[in-house]
XYZ file of C-alpha atoms in Angstrom:
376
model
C -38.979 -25.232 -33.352
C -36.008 -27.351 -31.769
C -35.787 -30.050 -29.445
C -35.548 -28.675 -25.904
C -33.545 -31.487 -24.535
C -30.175 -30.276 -25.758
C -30.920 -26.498 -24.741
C -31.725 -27.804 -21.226
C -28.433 -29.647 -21.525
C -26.670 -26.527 -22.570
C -28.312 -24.607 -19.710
C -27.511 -27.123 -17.291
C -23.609 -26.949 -18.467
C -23.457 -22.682 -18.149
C -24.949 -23.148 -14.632
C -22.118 -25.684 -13.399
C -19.178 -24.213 -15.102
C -19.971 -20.253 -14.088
C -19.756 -22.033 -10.192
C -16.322 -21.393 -10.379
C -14.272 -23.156 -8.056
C -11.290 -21.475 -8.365
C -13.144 -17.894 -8.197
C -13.650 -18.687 -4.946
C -10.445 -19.875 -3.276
C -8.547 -17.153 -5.215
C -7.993 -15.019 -2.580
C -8.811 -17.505 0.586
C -5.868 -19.728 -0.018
C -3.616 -16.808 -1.068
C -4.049 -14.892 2.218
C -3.733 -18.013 4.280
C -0.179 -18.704 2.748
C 0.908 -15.685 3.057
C -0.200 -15.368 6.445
C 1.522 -18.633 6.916
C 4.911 -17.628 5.371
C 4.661 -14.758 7.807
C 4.614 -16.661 10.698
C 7.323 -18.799 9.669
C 9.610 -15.930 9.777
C 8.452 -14.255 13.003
C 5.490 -12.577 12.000
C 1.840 -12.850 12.780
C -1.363 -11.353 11.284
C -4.340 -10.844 13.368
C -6.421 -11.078 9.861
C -5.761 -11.813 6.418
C -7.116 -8.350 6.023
C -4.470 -6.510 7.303
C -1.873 -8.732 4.452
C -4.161 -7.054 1.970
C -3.605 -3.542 3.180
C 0.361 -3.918 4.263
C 1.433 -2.386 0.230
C -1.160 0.159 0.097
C 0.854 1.839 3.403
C 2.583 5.282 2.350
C 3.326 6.290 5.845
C 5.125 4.887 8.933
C 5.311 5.586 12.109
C 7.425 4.794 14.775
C 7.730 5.330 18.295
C 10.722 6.160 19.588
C 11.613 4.132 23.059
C 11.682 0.533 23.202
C 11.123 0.592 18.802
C 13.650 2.699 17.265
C 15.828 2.067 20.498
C 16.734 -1.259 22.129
C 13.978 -0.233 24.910
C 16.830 -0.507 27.511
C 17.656 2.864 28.498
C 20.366 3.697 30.824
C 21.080 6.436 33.412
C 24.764 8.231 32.171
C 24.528 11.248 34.143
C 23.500 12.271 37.547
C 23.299 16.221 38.838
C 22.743 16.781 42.293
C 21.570 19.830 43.709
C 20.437 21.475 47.388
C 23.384 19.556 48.924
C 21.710 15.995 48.417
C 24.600 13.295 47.794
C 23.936 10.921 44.624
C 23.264 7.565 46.803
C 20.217 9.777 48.573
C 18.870 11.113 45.345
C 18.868 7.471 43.643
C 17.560 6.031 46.621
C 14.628 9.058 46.679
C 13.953 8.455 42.264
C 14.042 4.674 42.900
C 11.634 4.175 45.644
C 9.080 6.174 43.681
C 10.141 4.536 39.882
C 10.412 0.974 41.176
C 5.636 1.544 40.985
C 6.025 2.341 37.533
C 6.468 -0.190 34.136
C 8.104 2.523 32.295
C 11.058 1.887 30.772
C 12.637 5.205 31.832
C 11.657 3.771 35.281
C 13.101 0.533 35.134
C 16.820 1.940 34.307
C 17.049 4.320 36.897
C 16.085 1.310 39.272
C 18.702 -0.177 37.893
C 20.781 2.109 38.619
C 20.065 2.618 41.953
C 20.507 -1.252 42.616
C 23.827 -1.225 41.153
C 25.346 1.448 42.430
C 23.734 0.133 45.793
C 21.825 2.726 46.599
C 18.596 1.123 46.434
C 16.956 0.253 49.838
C 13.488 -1.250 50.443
C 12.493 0.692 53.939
C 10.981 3.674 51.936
C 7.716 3.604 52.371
C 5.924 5.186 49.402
C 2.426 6.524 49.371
C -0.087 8.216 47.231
C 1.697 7.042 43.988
C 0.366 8.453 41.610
C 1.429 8.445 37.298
C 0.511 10.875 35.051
C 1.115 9.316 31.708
C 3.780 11.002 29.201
C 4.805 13.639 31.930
C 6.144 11.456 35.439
C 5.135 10.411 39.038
C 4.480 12.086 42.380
C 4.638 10.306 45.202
C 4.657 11.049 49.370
C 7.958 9.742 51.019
C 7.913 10.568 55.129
C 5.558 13.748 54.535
C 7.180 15.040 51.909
C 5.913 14.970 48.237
C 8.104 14.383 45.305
C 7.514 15.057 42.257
C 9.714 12.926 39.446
C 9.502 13.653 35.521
C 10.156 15.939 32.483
C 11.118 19.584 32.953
C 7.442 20.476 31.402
C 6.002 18.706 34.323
C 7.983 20.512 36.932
C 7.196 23.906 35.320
C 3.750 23.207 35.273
C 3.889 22.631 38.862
C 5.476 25.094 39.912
C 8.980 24.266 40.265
C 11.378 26.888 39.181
C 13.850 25.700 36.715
C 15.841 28.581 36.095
C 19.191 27.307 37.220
C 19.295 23.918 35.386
C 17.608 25.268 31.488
C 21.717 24.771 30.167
C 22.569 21.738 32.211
C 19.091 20.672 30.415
C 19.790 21.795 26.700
C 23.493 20.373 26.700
C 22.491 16.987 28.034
C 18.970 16.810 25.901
C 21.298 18.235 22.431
C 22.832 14.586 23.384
C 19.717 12.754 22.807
C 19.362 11.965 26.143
C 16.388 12.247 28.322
C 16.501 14.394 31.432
C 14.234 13.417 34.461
C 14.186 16.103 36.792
C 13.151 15.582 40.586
C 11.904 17.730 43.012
C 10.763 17.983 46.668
C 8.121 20.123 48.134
C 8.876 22.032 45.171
C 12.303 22.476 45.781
C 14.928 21.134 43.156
C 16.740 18.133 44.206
C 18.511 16.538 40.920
C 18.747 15.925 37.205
C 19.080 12.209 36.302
C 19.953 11.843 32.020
C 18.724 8.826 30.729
C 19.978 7.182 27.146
C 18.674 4.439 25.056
C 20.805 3.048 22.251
C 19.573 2.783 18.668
C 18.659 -0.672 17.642
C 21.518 -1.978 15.041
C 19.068 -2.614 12.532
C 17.094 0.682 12.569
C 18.827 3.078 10.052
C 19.031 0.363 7.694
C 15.604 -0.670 7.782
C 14.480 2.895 7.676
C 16.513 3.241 4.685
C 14.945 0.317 3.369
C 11.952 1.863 3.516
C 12.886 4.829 2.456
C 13.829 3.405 -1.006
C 10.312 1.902 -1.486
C 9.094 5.228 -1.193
C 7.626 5.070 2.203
C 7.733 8.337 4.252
C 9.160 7.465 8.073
C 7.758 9.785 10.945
C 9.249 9.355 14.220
C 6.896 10.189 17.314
C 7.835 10.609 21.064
C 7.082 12.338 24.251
C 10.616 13.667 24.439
C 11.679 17.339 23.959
C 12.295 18.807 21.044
C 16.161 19.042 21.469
C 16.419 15.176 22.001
C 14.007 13.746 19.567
C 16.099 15.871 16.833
C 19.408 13.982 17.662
C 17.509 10.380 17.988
C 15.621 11.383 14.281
C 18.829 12.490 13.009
C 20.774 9.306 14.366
C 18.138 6.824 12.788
C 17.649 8.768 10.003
C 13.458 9.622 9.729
C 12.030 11.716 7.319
C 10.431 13.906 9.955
C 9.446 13.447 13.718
C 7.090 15.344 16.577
C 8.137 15.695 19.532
C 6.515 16.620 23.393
C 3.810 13.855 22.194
C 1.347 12.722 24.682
C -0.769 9.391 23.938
C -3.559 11.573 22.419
C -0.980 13.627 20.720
C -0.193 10.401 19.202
C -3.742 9.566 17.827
C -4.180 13.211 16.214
C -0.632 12.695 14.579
C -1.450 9.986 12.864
C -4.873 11.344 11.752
C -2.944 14.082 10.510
C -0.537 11.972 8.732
C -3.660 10.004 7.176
C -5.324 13.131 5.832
C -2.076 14.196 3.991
C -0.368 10.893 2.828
C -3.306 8.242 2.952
C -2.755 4.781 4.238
C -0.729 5.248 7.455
C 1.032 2.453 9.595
C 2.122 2.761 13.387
C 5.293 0.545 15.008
C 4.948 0.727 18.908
C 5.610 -1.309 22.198
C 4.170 0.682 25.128
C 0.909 1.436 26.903
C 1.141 4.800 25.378
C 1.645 3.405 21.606
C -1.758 1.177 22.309
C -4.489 4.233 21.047
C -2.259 5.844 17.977
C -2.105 1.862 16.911
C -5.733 1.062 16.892
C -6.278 4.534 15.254
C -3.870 3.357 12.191
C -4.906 1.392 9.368
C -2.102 -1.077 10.196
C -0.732 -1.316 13.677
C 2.507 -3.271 13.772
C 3.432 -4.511 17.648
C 6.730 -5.197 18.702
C 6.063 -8.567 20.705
C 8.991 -9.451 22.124
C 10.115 -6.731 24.793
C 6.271 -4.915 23.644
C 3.977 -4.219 26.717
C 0.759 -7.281 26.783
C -1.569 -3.573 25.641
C 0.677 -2.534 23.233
C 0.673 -6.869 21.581
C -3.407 -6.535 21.689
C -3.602 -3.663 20.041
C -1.509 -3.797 16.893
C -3.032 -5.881 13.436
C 0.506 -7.355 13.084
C 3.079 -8.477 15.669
C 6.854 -8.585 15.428
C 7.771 -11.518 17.517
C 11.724 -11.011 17.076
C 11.316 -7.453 17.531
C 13.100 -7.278 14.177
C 12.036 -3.735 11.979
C 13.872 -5.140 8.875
C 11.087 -7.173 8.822
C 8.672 -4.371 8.178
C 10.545 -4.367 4.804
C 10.081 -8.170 4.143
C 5.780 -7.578 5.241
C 5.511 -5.287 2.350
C 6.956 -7.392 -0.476
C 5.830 -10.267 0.474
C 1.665 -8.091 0.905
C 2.842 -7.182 -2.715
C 3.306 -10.840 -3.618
C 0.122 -11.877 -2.244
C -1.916 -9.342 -3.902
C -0.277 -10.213 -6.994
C -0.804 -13.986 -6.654
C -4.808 -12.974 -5.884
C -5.003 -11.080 -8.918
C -3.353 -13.710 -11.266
C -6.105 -16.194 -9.642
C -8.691 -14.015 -10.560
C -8.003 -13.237 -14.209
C -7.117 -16.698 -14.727
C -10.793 -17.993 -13.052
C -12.831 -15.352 -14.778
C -10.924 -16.367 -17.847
C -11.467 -19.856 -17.731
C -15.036 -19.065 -16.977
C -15.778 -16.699 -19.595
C -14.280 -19.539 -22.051
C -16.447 -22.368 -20.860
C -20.111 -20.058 -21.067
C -18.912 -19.403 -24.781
C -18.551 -23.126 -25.723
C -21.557 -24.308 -23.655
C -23.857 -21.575 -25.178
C -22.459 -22.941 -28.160
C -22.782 -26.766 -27.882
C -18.623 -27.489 -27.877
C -18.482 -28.184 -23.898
C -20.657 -31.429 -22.462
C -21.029 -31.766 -18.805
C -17.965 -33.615 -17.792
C -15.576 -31.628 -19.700
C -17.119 -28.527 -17.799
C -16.637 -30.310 -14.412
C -12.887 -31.134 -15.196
C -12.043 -27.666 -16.713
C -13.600 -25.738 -13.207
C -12.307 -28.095 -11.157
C -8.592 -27.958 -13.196
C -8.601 -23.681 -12.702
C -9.116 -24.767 -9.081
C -6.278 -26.950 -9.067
C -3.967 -24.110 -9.977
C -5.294 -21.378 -7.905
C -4.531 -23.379 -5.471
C -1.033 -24.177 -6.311
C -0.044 -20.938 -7.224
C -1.669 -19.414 -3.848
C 0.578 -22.241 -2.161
C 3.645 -20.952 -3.537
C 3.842 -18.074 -1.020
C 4.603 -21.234 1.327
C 8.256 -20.760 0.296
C 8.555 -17.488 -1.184
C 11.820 -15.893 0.047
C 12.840 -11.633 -0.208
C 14.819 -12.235 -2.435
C 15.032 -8.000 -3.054
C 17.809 -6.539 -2.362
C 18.234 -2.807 -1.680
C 21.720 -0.961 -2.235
C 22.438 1.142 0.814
């Protein structure tokens, strides 16, 4: 019995203001400025997805060489054995590491070169690199075989007279390489790699957010205790092979939840696209290790890991403070529109005005600074 023209009216006013505006953008523009702020201090997402899922993380995990460690290792002692002098035995483990990317490798190159005892005439054939264990190569007929003590044993080797040269230099933290020819010991080269400056702090950082810090490595067990002792990790696993890796962190998953992984090597690449967040180290990080990981460390910087999560919990708070205040001004405007108090242009100004400041507030992550301090 009433005039339909100012029902229609009403109608017309519910259907433009529950377009919400600012619904919309709530969490668009948040994420971008977030993601924005990131990469004005060194960071980069590969999706605003992974800014989302950053706070949720209750696990860490970090490799150990080249993330925990400076990623320049260097050779501090040298064993000779079966009357082979030092410059022969560099020579020999250069030839064959000078094939290989690893950063193990690359310092006992350098060693070689420095101590002048590298030469170019070796010819080196049927390289070949057996990922997390060492290389074999065939130098004038004979084959060498350069790597971890496991890989010796399993070949064969007998490494019987070198098992407390081994333990005192591995109780160190140092990494022993142990070469062999023909099957025949030749040497133990122990390699070292410095903790980063910034690692037990971070770590500790970390730790006071109540995040749980795993260390994981190919390295004996003797060894990765003194490095996980030295940066100070809740727990680490040791004698790790890439696939070892990826179970690991499944593992860690199943009994924590949301799990994170910090590498820089080819061997980091599969436990990082197994993780719900894989965090690259991009500066000294291997071009695999860079595809691989959700979030990228350009300045190679783990306080920074720190910084990511407050600033995932910012954003996540900003997107929920867009929300309520959208649905809010939403559910206000369908009350006075069903009720005749809102006309048309009103509606238009109000939506467009919760826009207006869901866009300003997702802005402010522009300059949002850490200002969180943690005592140490």
């Amino acid at each position: 019995g009433q005039d339909w023209y100012p029902f229609i009216y009403r109608g017309l006013v519910i259907f433009v203001v529950s377009c919400s505006c600012g619904l919309a953008i709530s969490v668009p523009v948040t994420v971008v400025a977030g993601m924005a702020n990131a990469a004005r201090n060194g960071t980069v997402f590969k999706g605003g997805n992974y800014l989302e899922v950053v706070d949720k993380v209750k696990v860490i995990a970090f490799d150990k060489t080249g993330t925990l460690t400076i990623g320049r290792p260097e050779v501090t002692d040298i064993k000779c054995l079966n009357d082979i002098s030092e410059a022969e035995l560099l020579n020999l483990a250069a030839g064959i590491e000078s094939k290989s990317g690893h950063p193990l490798a690359a310092a006992i190159v350098r060693k070689a070169k420095e101590s002048d005892s590298f030469s170019d005439s070796l010819t080196v054939e049927d390289f070949e690199e057996k990922s997390g264990f060492g290389l074999q190569a065939t130098i004038d007929g004979h084959r060498y075989v350069i790597g971890n003590p496991r890989f010796q044993q399993e070949l064969g080797v007998a490494m019987e007279t070198v098992q407390e040269d081994i333990a005192t230099l591995e109780s160190q933290g140092k990494t022993v390489v142990v070469m062999s020819r023909d099957g025949e010991l030749l040497g133990l080269l122990a390699i070292a790699d410095k903790i980063r400056p910034e690692t037990k702090k971070s770590l500790q950082q970390l730790k006071k957010a109540g995040i749980r810090t795993v260390m994981l490595t190919g390295d004996n067990e003797r060894c990765a205790k003194a490095i996980g002792e030295m940066a100070g990790v809740d727990e680490y696993y040791a004698g790790l092979l890439p696939t070892d890796k990826v179970d690991t962190l499944r593992k860690l998953r199943e009994e924590f939840g949301t799990v994170a992984m910090v590498g820089d090597g080819i061997n980091d690449a599969p436990a990082m696209a197994v993780s719900d967040v894989g965090i690259a180290m991009g500066a000294a990080g291997s071009d695999i290790a860079v595809e691989a990981g959700d979030v990228v460390l350009m300045s190679d910087d783990l306080g920074k890991i720190a910084y990511l999560r407050e600033l995932s919990r910012r954003a996540i708070k900003t997107i929920k403070q867009n929300i309520v205040v959208s649905l809010v001004n939403v559910a206000f405007m369908i009350v006075a529109a069903t009720l005749g108090y809102l006309g048309l242009v009103m509606g238009l100004l109000l939506n467009e005005l919760s826009a207006v400041f869901v866009i300003f507030n997702g802005l402010k992550l522009l300059t949002w600074k850490n200002k969180k301090t943690v005592e140490l």
